[in-house]
XYZ file of C-alpha atoms in Angstrom:
651
model
C 3.420 -8.983 12.903
C 5.265 -6.681 14.714
C 8.041 -4.119 13.835
C 11.822 -4.759 13.938
C 13.811 -1.824 12.933
C 17.551 -2.885 14.429
C 20.400 -1.724 12.584
C 23.869 -2.013 12.882
C 25.930 0.855 13.521
C 27.344 1.980 10.759
C 24.483 1.205 8.533
C 22.027 4.073 7.545
C 18.496 3.852 8.962
C 16.270 3.671 6.079
C 13.380 6.030 6.654
C 11.181 4.918 3.909
C 10.382 4.167 0.152
C 8.957 5.463 -2.692
C 8.200 2.584 -5.172
C 7.197 -0.774 -5.979
C 8.869 -3.111 -8.849
C 5.116 -4.030 -10.754
C 7.128 -6.006 -13.105
C 7.428 -8.806 -10.772
C 4.686 -12.154 -11.315
C 2.253 -11.830 -8.478
C 4.501 -9.528 -6.488
C 2.068 -7.948 -4.501
C 0.471 -10.048 -1.497
C -1.658 -9.163 0.970
C -1.374 -10.469 4.208
C -4.735 -12.718 5.875
C -4.874 -10.218 8.133
C -5.839 -7.404 5.901
C -3.665 -4.733 7.555
C -0.290 -5.127 5.428
C 0.701 -5.579 1.786
C 3.977 -6.910 1.029
C 5.703 -6.056 -2.225
C 9.303 -6.107 -3.412
C 11.545 -2.858 -4.156
C 14.976 -3.967 -5.869
C 16.655 -6.024 -3.398
C 14.383 -4.922 -0.644
C 11.104 -6.505 0.569
C 8.525 -3.679 2.502
C 5.954 -4.518 4.412
C 3.680 -1.693 4.595
C 0.733 -1.158 6.705
C -2.565 -0.163 4.850
C -3.643 2.209 7.323
C -0.975 4.054 9.261
C 1.306 4.083 6.137
C 4.162 2.871 8.030
C 6.833 0.380 6.732
C 9.271 -2.380 7.455
C 11.917 -3.789 5.470
C 13.454 -7.215 4.711
C 16.676 -6.444 3.875
C 19.196 -7.153 6.464
C 21.297 -10.236 5.289
C 18.618 -10.600 2.747
C 19.045 -10.180 -0.848
C 21.908 -9.149 -3.328
C 19.888 -8.637 -6.655
C 16.401 -8.160 -7.467
C 13.531 -9.918 -6.185
C 12.176 -11.879 -8.768
C 9.108 -13.604 -7.000
C 7.536 -14.244 -3.783
C 4.877 -16.536 -1.817
C 3.449 -16.198 1.481
C 2.406 -19.207 3.424
C -1.809 -20.325 4.382
C -1.487 -18.183 7.826
C 0.666 -15.350 6.594
C 3.457 -16.471 9.127
C 6.280 -17.164 6.669
C 7.242 -15.125 3.222
C 9.549 -17.008 0.683
C 11.334 -14.697 -1.969
C 13.567 -15.906 -4.861
C 15.905 -13.414 -6.812
C 17.699 -13.199 -9.940
C 21.458 -13.264 -10.421
C 23.990 -13.738 -13.378
C 24.030 -16.461 -15.627
C 25.803 -19.583 -13.933
C 25.745 -17.992 -10.300
C 23.615 -19.324 -7.537
C 20.012 -17.806 -7.230
C 18.913 -17.651 -3.453
C 15.671 -18.331 -2.110
C 14.818 -17.016 1.426
C 12.201 -17.749 3.891
C 11.345 -15.008 6.172
C 9.591 -15.324 9.541
C 7.041 -12.193 9.447
C 6.574 -12.121 12.952
C 10.194 -11.390 14.024
C 10.809 -9.967 10.442
C 13.940 -12.455 10.424
C 15.474 -14.891 8.180
C 14.802 -18.568 8.816
C 16.164 -20.332 6.161
C 18.496 -19.383 2.984
C 18.042 -22.145 0.444
C 20.856 -22.230 -2.101
C 20.401 -24.791 -5.280
C 18.967 -22.799 -8.385
C 21.044 -20.870 -11.030
C 20.728 -17.626 -12.657
C 16.826 -16.715 -11.310
C 14.419 -18.416 -9.380
C 11.263 -18.740 -11.865
C 8.455 -19.044 -9.190
C 7.701 -20.201 -5.707
C 4.772 -22.021 -3.474
C 3.553 -22.943 -0.358
C 2.389 -26.302 0.590
C -1.375 -25.408 2.561
C -0.157 -27.262 5.854
C 3.099 -24.888 5.473
C 5.245 -28.098 5.803
C 7.002 -27.607 2.371
C 8.211 -25.417 -0.598
C 8.340 -25.682 -4.196
C 10.910 -23.688 -5.845
C 11.168 -23.590 -9.773
C 14.122 -22.556 -11.262
C 14.661 -20.130 -14.421
C 15.183 -20.721 -17.804
C 19.257 -21.418 -17.892
C 18.018 -23.710 -14.774
C 14.278 -24.948 -15.114
C 14.628 -27.315 -11.948
C 11.827 -28.223 -9.599
C 12.985 -28.668 -6.176
C 10.562 -29.164 -3.010
C 12.501 -27.755 0.228
C 11.543 -29.098 4.189
C 10.507 -25.505 5.602
C 11.199 -26.754 9.098
C 14.652 -27.862 8.217
C 15.381 -25.989 5.702
C 17.234 -28.933 3.622
C 16.506 -29.914 -0.015
C 13.950 -33.338 -0.126
C 13.853 -33.861 -4.167
C 13.707 -33.046 -7.413
C 13.804 -33.219 -10.972
C 13.981 -31.311 -14.328
C 10.172 -29.221 -14.597
C 9.770 -30.075 -18.399
C 11.836 -30.577 -21.907
C 10.651 -26.723 -22.371
C 11.019 -23.760 -19.881
C 8.513 -23.537 -17.126
C 7.025 -20.356 -15.957
C 4.633 -21.146 -12.519
C 4.168 -23.885 -10.340
C 1.176 -24.368 -7.496
C 0.394 -26.888 -5.094
C -2.870 -28.313 -4.470
C -5.213 -26.551 -1.729
C -5.868 -29.614 0.262
C -2.922 -31.869 -0.239
C 0.742 -31.475 0.375
C 1.702 -34.496 -1.865
C 0.102 -33.167 -5.111
C 1.212 -29.939 -7.310
C 0.784 -28.591 -10.489
C 3.383 -26.812 -12.864
C 3.287 -25.414 -16.249
C 4.811 -23.005 -19.030
C 6.203 -23.219 -22.633
C 3.825 -25.787 -24.322
C 4.114 -28.071 -20.875
C 1.562 -28.394 -18.252
C 2.392 -31.422 -15.643
C 0.485 -32.538 -12.048
C 3.185 -33.891 -9.927
C 2.908 -36.751 -7.054
C 5.493 -36.064 -4.367
C 6.507 -39.074 -2.450
C 8.530 -38.143 0.757
C 9.135 -41.660 1.943
C 10.823 -42.338 -1.290
C 12.071 -38.807 -1.883
C 11.093 -38.540 -5.571
C 8.657 -36.426 -7.347
C 6.982 -38.148 -10.379
C 5.384 -36.143 -13.072
C 1.761 -36.726 -15.242
C 1.568 -34.815 -18.602
C -1.919 -32.887 -18.985
C -3.958 -33.808 -22.468
C -4.872 -30.551 -23.657
C -5.792 -32.045 -27.138
C -5.137 -29.079 -30.431
C -4.580 -26.623 -27.585
C -0.736 -25.609 -27.364
C -0.360 -23.135 -25.172
C 2.309 -20.866 -22.976
C 0.975 -21.353 -19.797
C 2.055 -17.819 -17.484
C -0.187 -18.321 -14.192
C -2.346 -21.036 -12.475
C -4.689 -21.155 -9.756
C -6.486 -24.508 -8.223
C -10.263 -24.447 -7.411
C -11.006 -25.306 -3.662
C -11.965 -28.724 -4.143
C -8.646 -29.959 -6.161
C -11.185 -30.810 -8.894
C -9.845 -28.534 -11.773
C -7.223 -25.995 -12.537
C -7.578 -22.506 -14.321
C -4.415 -21.917 -16.896
C -3.878 -18.340 -17.791
C -2.186 -18.422 -21.221
C -0.148 -16.349 -23.459
C -2.413 -16.038 -26.382
C -5.332 -14.514 -23.591
C -7.865 -17.415 -22.970
C -7.947 -19.495 -19.736
C -7.891 -23.154 -20.051
C -9.809 -25.472 -17.199
C -8.095 -28.796 -16.640
C -9.556 -31.878 -15.211
C -7.187 -32.925 -12.192
C -8.238 -36.651 -11.624
C -8.041 -37.652 -15.015
C -5.632 -34.953 -15.978
C -8.048 -33.949 -19.228
C -8.587 -30.503 -21.191
C -12.116 -29.704 -20.291
C -12.927 -25.915 -21.357
C -11.890 -22.882 -22.922
C -12.453 -19.374 -22.763
C -13.646 -17.017 -23.721
C -14.949 -18.023 -26.612
C -15.464 -15.115 -28.895
C -12.551 -12.696 -28.133
C -9.232 -13.617 -26.246
C -7.460 -11.005 -24.147
C -5.324 -9.443 -25.469
C -1.432 -9.792 -24.580
C -2.061 -12.752 -22.442
C -3.369 -13.732 -19.361
C -0.572 -12.432 -16.559
C -1.991 -13.714 -13.569
C -5.215 -14.807 -12.041
C -6.773 -15.884 -9.162
C -10.455 -17.077 -7.257
C -12.928 -15.316 -5.896
C -14.925 -16.573 -2.611
C -17.665 -18.123 -4.648
C -15.076 -19.810 -6.893
C -15.366 -17.456 -10.031
C -12.003 -16.523 -11.341
C -10.291 -12.662 -11.990
C -8.130 -12.559 -14.722
C -5.319 -10.009 -15.306
C -4.048 -9.169 -18.919
C -1.294 -7.340 -20.403
C -3.328 -4.676 -22.064
C -4.326 -3.849 -18.431
C -8.048 -5.341 -18.668
C -9.214 -6.891 -15.038
C -12.256 -9.134 -15.976
C -14.548 -11.769 -13.718
C -15.119 -15.144 -15.428
C -17.380 -17.745 -14.569
C -15.905 -20.944 -13.408
C -18.075 -23.182 -15.055
C -18.631 -21.735 -18.557
C -15.623 -19.261 -18.472
C -17.984 -16.089 -19.725
C -17.209 -12.537 -19.224
C -19.176 -11.555 -16.255
C -17.616 -7.927 -15.992
C -14.239 -6.245 -17.084
C -12.683 -2.708 -16.546
C -9.290 -1.352 -18.299
C -6.451 0.097 -16.143
C -3.133 1.764 -16.586
C -0.254 -0.762 -17.573
C -0.259 -5.024 -17.643
C -1.524 -6.460 -14.609
C 0.669 -8.370 -13.004
C -0.414 -8.895 -9.541
C -4.119 -9.858 -7.888
C -4.348 -10.291 -4.221
C -7.881 -10.900 -2.872
C -8.887 -9.677 1.210
C -10.376 -11.835 3.587
C -13.750 -10.897 2.958
C -13.863 -11.542 -0.709
C -15.318 -8.180 -1.719
C -11.811 -6.616 -2.802
C -8.701 -7.204 -4.494
C -5.235 -5.288 -4.861
C -4.744 -4.637 -8.396
C -0.907 -3.826 -9.571
C 0.423 -3.140 -12.654
C 3.483 -3.146 -14.693
C 3.617 0.178 -14.667
C 3.925 0.661 -10.476
C 0.300 1.471 -10.081
C -1.647 -0.183 -6.991
C -5.610 0.125 -6.986
C -8.134 -1.558 -4.619
C -10.891 -3.132 -6.710
C -14.301 -3.824 -5.364
C -15.338 -7.135 -6.802
C -19.147 -6.655 -7.026
C -18.927 -3.459 -9.176
C -15.532 -3.092 -10.625
C -15.378 0.510 -9.176
C -11.688 1.097 -8.496
C -9.531 3.724 -7.160
C -6.002 4.134 -7.041
C -4.004 3.906 -3.819
C -0.179 4.408 -4.696
C 1.972 5.179 -7.387
C 5.424 5.438 -7.979
C 7.716 5.909 -11.142
C 7.809 2.809 -13.414
C 11.528 3.408 -14.908
C 14.781 4.968 -13.955
C 14.844 8.443 -11.696
C 17.624 10.212 -13.219
C 17.382 13.410 -10.353
C 16.189 14.771 -7.537
C 16.497 18.174 -5.538
C 14.791 20.038 -2.440
C 13.383 23.422 -2.742
C 15.928 25.804 -0.879
C 15.305 26.148 2.853
C 12.184 24.004 2.604
C 12.031 20.120 3.730
C 8.749 19.124 3.445
C 8.889 18.194 -0.349
C 11.041 17.389 -3.263
C 11.154 16.683 -6.514
C 11.961 13.964 -8.670
C 12.252 13.176 -12.556
C 11.917 10.133 -14.694
C 11.090 9.050 -17.462
C 7.922 10.876 -19.021
C 7.524 13.006 -15.701
C 8.256 15.256 -13.030
C 6.807 14.326 -9.713
C 6.639 16.147 -6.518
C 6.765 14.325 -3.051
C 5.714 14.878 0.231
C 8.329 13.794 2.502
C 6.629 12.712 5.802
C 4.145 10.847 4.314
C 5.823 10.351 0.677
C 2.650 10.669 -1.242
C 2.640 12.207 -4.443
C 1.694 15.840 -4.529
C 2.120 16.744 -7.975
C 2.896 14.917 -11.308
C 4.043 16.731 -14.181
C 3.942 14.680 -17.567
C 5.449 15.432 -20.649
C 4.666 11.928 -22.956
C 7.365 10.409 -25.037
C 10.274 12.017 -23.597
C 13.131 11.802 -20.495
C 13.435 14.640 -17.918
C 16.998 14.216 -17.050
C 17.759 16.834 -14.682
C 15.881 18.776 -12.402
C 16.058 21.611 -9.460
C 14.154 24.549 -8.276
C 14.520 28.115 -8.330
C 15.810 29.214 -5.067
C 12.692 31.592 -4.734
C 10.464 28.528 -5.055
C 8.028 29.519 -7.592
C 9.337 27.416 -10.005
C 10.489 24.059 -11.246
C 13.097 24.006 -14.089
C 13.894 20.830 -15.665
C 16.021 19.517 -18.999
C 14.921 17.219 -21.135
C 15.553 14.792 -23.525
C 14.289 17.090 -26.545
C 17.099 19.666 -25.691
C 14.037 22.142 -24.369
C 14.182 23.544 -20.990
C 11.051 23.464 -19.480
C 9.808 25.696 -16.193
C 6.583 24.746 -14.048
C 5.084 26.203 -11.369
C 4.967 24.116 -8.219
C 1.687 23.936 -7.098
C -0.245 23.589 -10.408
C 2.213 21.908 -12.657
C 1.153 24.298 -15.195
C 4.525 25.412 -17.806
C 5.760 28.781 -17.155
C 8.526 29.058 -20.314
C 10.426 26.737 -22.322
C 13.723 27.266 -23.919
C 13.487 25.357 -27.292
C 16.480 24.261 -28.478
C 18.617 25.388 -25.572
C 21.116 22.066 -26.424
C 20.956 20.113 -29.220
C 21.543 16.415 -28.139
C 19.573 17.081 -24.643
C 20.018 19.240 -21.355
C 21.863 17.483 -19.128
C 22.570 19.196 -15.961
C 20.945 22.647 -14.812
C 21.339 25.430 -12.087
C 19.927 28.830 -11.412
C 21.451 31.772 -9.829
C 20.586 32.858 -6.285
C 18.336 36.136 -7.804
C 16.718 33.774 -9.919
C 17.499 35.977 -13.541
C 19.586 33.327 -14.769
C 20.122 29.919 -15.358
C 23.121 28.052 -16.263
C 22.763 24.495 -18.509
C 24.966 21.890 -19.876
C 24.094 19.573 -22.675
C 25.102 16.264 -24.165
C 27.515 17.806 -26.615
C 29.587 19.867 -24.268
C 28.179 23.329 -24.039
C 27.818 25.350 -21.254
C 25.211 28.257 -21.695
C 23.713 31.127 -19.683
C 20.094 32.104 -20.423
C 18.410 35.108 -18.804
C 15.161 34.387 -17.385
C 12.862 37.791 -17.723
C 8.659 37.570 -17.400
C 8.033 37.156 -21.032
C 11.649 36.354 -22.857
C 14.161 34.015 -22.152
C 17.143 34.285 -24.251
C 20.699 33.513 -24.463
C 23.747 35.822 -23.046
C 26.418 33.359 -23.741
C 27.875 29.751 -25.079
C 30.707 28.338 -23.774
C 32.546 25.603 -25.707
C 35.400 23.737 -23.941
C 34.045 20.773 -23.031
C 34.460 17.861 -26.018
C 32.043 15.462 -23.730
C 28.745 15.242 -22.208
C 28.335 17.941 -18.926
C 27.018 16.035 -16.084
C 26.919 18.408 -13.317
C 26.852 22.498 -13.427
C 27.006 24.303 -9.979
C 27.297 27.633 -9.070
C 28.876 29.907 -6.342
C 27.175 31.656 -3.326
C 27.647 35.117 -4.839
C 26.728 33.930 -8.622
C 30.121 35.435 -9.859
C 31.283 31.639 -11.259
C 30.216 28.119 -11.692
C 31.550 25.030 -12.437
C 30.955 22.362 -14.848
C 32.302 18.410 -15.241
C 31.877 16.681 -17.809
C 32.702 13.274 -19.186
C 35.650 14.312 -21.237
C 38.070 14.359 -18.369
C 37.800 18.047 -17.520
C 35.877 20.396 -14.760
C 36.263 23.943 -15.704
C 35.380 27.138 -13.872
C 33.938 29.842 -15.634
C 33.349 33.257 -14.808
C 29.135 34.659 -15.203
C 30.251 37.937 -15.331
C 32.974 37.898 -18.846
C 32.126 34.348 -20.014
C 35.482 32.696 -20.084
C 37.320 30.261 -18.524
C 38.882 30.925 -15.048
C 40.502 27.303 -14.608
C 40.457 24.182 -15.242
C 41.339 21.016 -13.363
C 41.890 17.077 -15.497
C 41.979 13.892 -14.110
C 41.904 10.394 -16.297
C 38.071 9.910 -15.516
C 34.865 10.696 -16.503
C 33.672 13.411 -14.578
C 29.728 12.829 -12.938
C 29.754 15.021 -10.073
C 30.711 18.388 -8.851
C 29.415 20.217 -5.759
C 31.184 23.559 -3.738
C 31.875 23.244 -0.212
C 30.031 25.495 1.433
C 32.877 28.106 2.396
C 33.521 28.080 -1.274
C 36.825 27.399 -0.885
C 37.284 23.733 -2.220
C 35.454 21.593 -4.721
C 34.175 18.091 -4.618
C 34.237 15.734 -7.473
C 33.912 12.279 -8.254
C 33.283 10.338 -11.407
C 34.548 6.766 -13.335
C 37.561 6.305 -11.541
C 35.781 5.809 -8.110
C 37.952 8.504 -6.941
C 36.685 11.536 -4.625
C 39.145 14.499 -5.053
C 39.001 17.990 -3.290
C 40.468 20.807 -5.623
C 40.980 24.339 -4.426
C 39.175 26.453 -6.294
C 41.482 29.271 -7.151
C 44.337 27.584 -9.094
C 42.750 24.303 -9.369
C 44.954 21.919 -8.056
C 44.111 19.065 -6.457
C 44.501 18.629 -2.860
C 43.474 15.660 -1.626
C 42.441 12.104 -3.183
C 40.355 9.172 -1.911
C 39.041 5.974 -2.886
C 35.670 6.553 -3.020
C 34.229 2.929 -4.196
C 36.213 -0.413 -4.457
C 34.273 -1.701 -7.407
C 32.006 0.536 -9.495
C 31.937 4.259 -10.670
C 30.438 6.742 -8.034
C 27.296 8.963 -10.447
C 26.425 11.308 -7.652
C 27.029 13.867 -4.201
C 25.796 15.801 -1.859
C 27.118 17.672 1.062
C 25.994 19.170 4.124
C 25.248 23.573 4.929
C 27.899 23.172 7.359
C 30.659 20.895 5.194
C 30.967 18.264 7.639
C 29.473 15.462 5.902
C 28.917 14.373 2.164
C 26.890 11.980 0.986
C 27.805 9.909 -2.628
C 26.231 6.988 -4.358
C 26.991 4.969 -7.557
C 27.453 1.460 -9.383
C 28.228 0.199 -5.845
C 24.816 0.819 -5.198
C 26.022 1.687 -1.708
C 24.967 4.841 0.005
C 27.868 6.234 1.782
C 28.155 9.042 4.532
C 31.735 10.346 4.797
C 33.308 13.141 6.729
C 34.510 15.739 5.059
C 37.291 16.597 6.958
C 38.613 13.298 8.260
C 38.090 11.804 4.537
C 36.786 8.664 6.420
C 33.052 6.879 5.463
C 31.007 6.408 8.731
C 27.810 4.929 7.307
C 26.681 2.821 4.520
C 23.165 2.438 3.688
C 21.869 -1.126 1.376
C 18.903 -0.842 -0.516
C 19.232 -0.237 -3.994
C 19.138 -2.905 -6.420
C 20.041 -0.513 -9.189
C 23.015 1.949 -10.046
C 22.562 5.162 -7.452
C 21.613 8.112 -9.821
C 20.981 10.892 -7.627
C 20.946 12.041 -3.804
C 20.164 15.045 -2.229
C 20.232 16.256 1.167
C 17.288 18.062 2.893
C 17.649 21.808 3.963
C 16.918 20.871 7.555
C 20.552 18.272 7.405
C 17.856 15.450 8.689
C 16.796 13.081 5.417
C 19.346 11.823 2.705
C 17.044 11.302 -0.293
C 18.576 8.849 -3.201
C 17.383 7.922 -6.415
C 18.230 4.850 -8.453
C 18.098 3.339 -11.984
C 15.553 0.734 -10.597
C 12.752 3.559 -10.061
C 13.087 3.724 -6.535
C 13.315 6.434 -4.390
C 14.869 6.130 -0.953
C 14.467 8.061 2.683
C 17.584 7.513 4.649
C 17.851 9.199 8.162
C 21.110 11.357 8.222
C 23.535 10.163 10.585
C 24.978 12.302 13.744
C 28.759 11.717 13.893
C 29.965 11.129 17.441
C 33.307 11.904 18.963
C 34.044 8.131 19.355
C 33.303 7.291 15.423
C 35.804 10.358 14.964
C 38.393 8.705 17.073
C 37.390 5.465 15.225
C 38.382 7.186 12.104
C 41.866 8.731 13.381
C 42.579 5.294 14.728
C 41.803 3.589 11.568
C 43.988 6.455 9.291
C 46.986 6.185 11.930
C 46.773 2.223 11.313
C 46.111 2.745 7.422
C 49.757 5.136 7.759
C 51.710 2.547 9.531
C 50.774 0.131 7.023
C 52.452 1.870 4.612
C 55.338 3.389 6.435
C 55.957 -0.169 7.177
C 55.387 -1.286 2.922
C 57.799 1.342 2.008
C 60.299 0.315 4.591
C 60.547 -3.113 3.396
C 60.450 -2.189 -0.215
C 63.312 -0.005 0.489
C 65.233 -2.803 2.217
C 64.573 -5.308 -0.891
C 65.957 -2.454 -2.947
C 69.120 -2.256 -1.012
C 69.534 -5.871 -0.569
C 69.371 -6.015 -4.630
C 71.415 -3.489 -5.170
C 74.129 -4.612 -2.416
């Protein structure tokens, strides 16, 4: 496997990602060479080297929605991935060549969602299974990318499918009260099912594995037991464990080299079962439901992933394990760098704040507050505290080295602290709340008290920024107003209105202008003194913009939102130079590193993306000027046509 990182001229170069979609069944795959692991992250597929910690991304011309399932061929040459989309819309399957990281085929036949995938043992065929609204099973030719035959999977919804280990013409499928063995007739382009007789056992089958000799298949069920079914006569043989089933169902299972079965349950249990009696040999419990099990080539270790986005490495002989990777498992609300230091940054999400190393992308610190959501985070300018706002209305400050709580301001805002900023001298904190208040807090060594409460907004305060000289601040609200406040008299200096819900506001570094954005998809430049709009641009064509960040020199700014694109703009030109594709959910936060080399974006899918900051060359500025001239010429031509039409109508 080689690295291939070619990018188009106007696309942002992806430096790395922090994230893993642990909710995808069997989404963690270990390549047969034992050097790379493959996993989905939104619409992107990440191929990560285990020892060198380098990442390669399968995203160019790839999926436009979240990846729902993946399968690797027996030799590791091909990777198939399916996605989810809207009901009634085509859901594509992509076959990737992992030697070149290029797309081999795009297979479009299913609608709504791809439920499961599997390659045949000789890599000749690929079976795909549609989701609940499709429920079709289709056989594809891997060489040509053509559909050979297909059929309805069952009268009820099917959830999983697998080929036999030694035959390309036999496969199995299972789901809601159905378990079938399929015979594939290539000459007549037919696929014929045979139902397995399970007697009194009526089960929802969620995962299947077939033994090496194709004699039995083992089915993990929603009720937490394993069914052993003979593939020859297609009859039920055994079920286990006998005494007590696994809680929350068996989500995945795999075979060891000795033929035994390893299962992963929804309550976090990993257990080793004997293949003949289905009795438990040993078990251990991890954090989160087990969604993937990936056995290494030697058969002595297994990678385990959970729905809380943790990846463990476990020794099969002893079941001793170590945490190898972790990330946010819910939406990430905000991101912040310390002032003047680019080596680390902080992100906040449901239940926790995490501090990451920017180069290695390793987690350095985790600050957990159970059952609460952190809505905003920032570093104090001196770097001695991490100040955060929470859904319970408290402002909490933590030490960045240890995560120890320094202070907590109770009842800072009744409905949650939604925006926060610190003054340059670290003596005051300005916060915004969901009810519309903007409050100023004096931070002392032992006490924290409210200095002023300014209530003019009628909606949620989404962003607060403080000027460099600490004399004023600005707040952007969902009520359609942005207000400039005096931090000396604690009254309004000026107010800016627009027909939008403002999402973000930033000062230009020279403090002469403000830049805002919101649900109207506009990027607006404002004069700081009188609050009048200077320039209004279309920032997005389809969806709202949620976040902004501006470079220290004021030449570039970055935005992101519901369009799921990271856009880099020239401030003076008002031209979008670069776009970054990778997020599959709304982009909720963006930050530029103090050294101006890295852009960090966070999203609704729980991912943290690191991008290389592009350099705007003279050629790209000429292209922007040319594009502006062409747009102006088209506008003037349209106006002339409209004027001529009016004159003709009047005549």
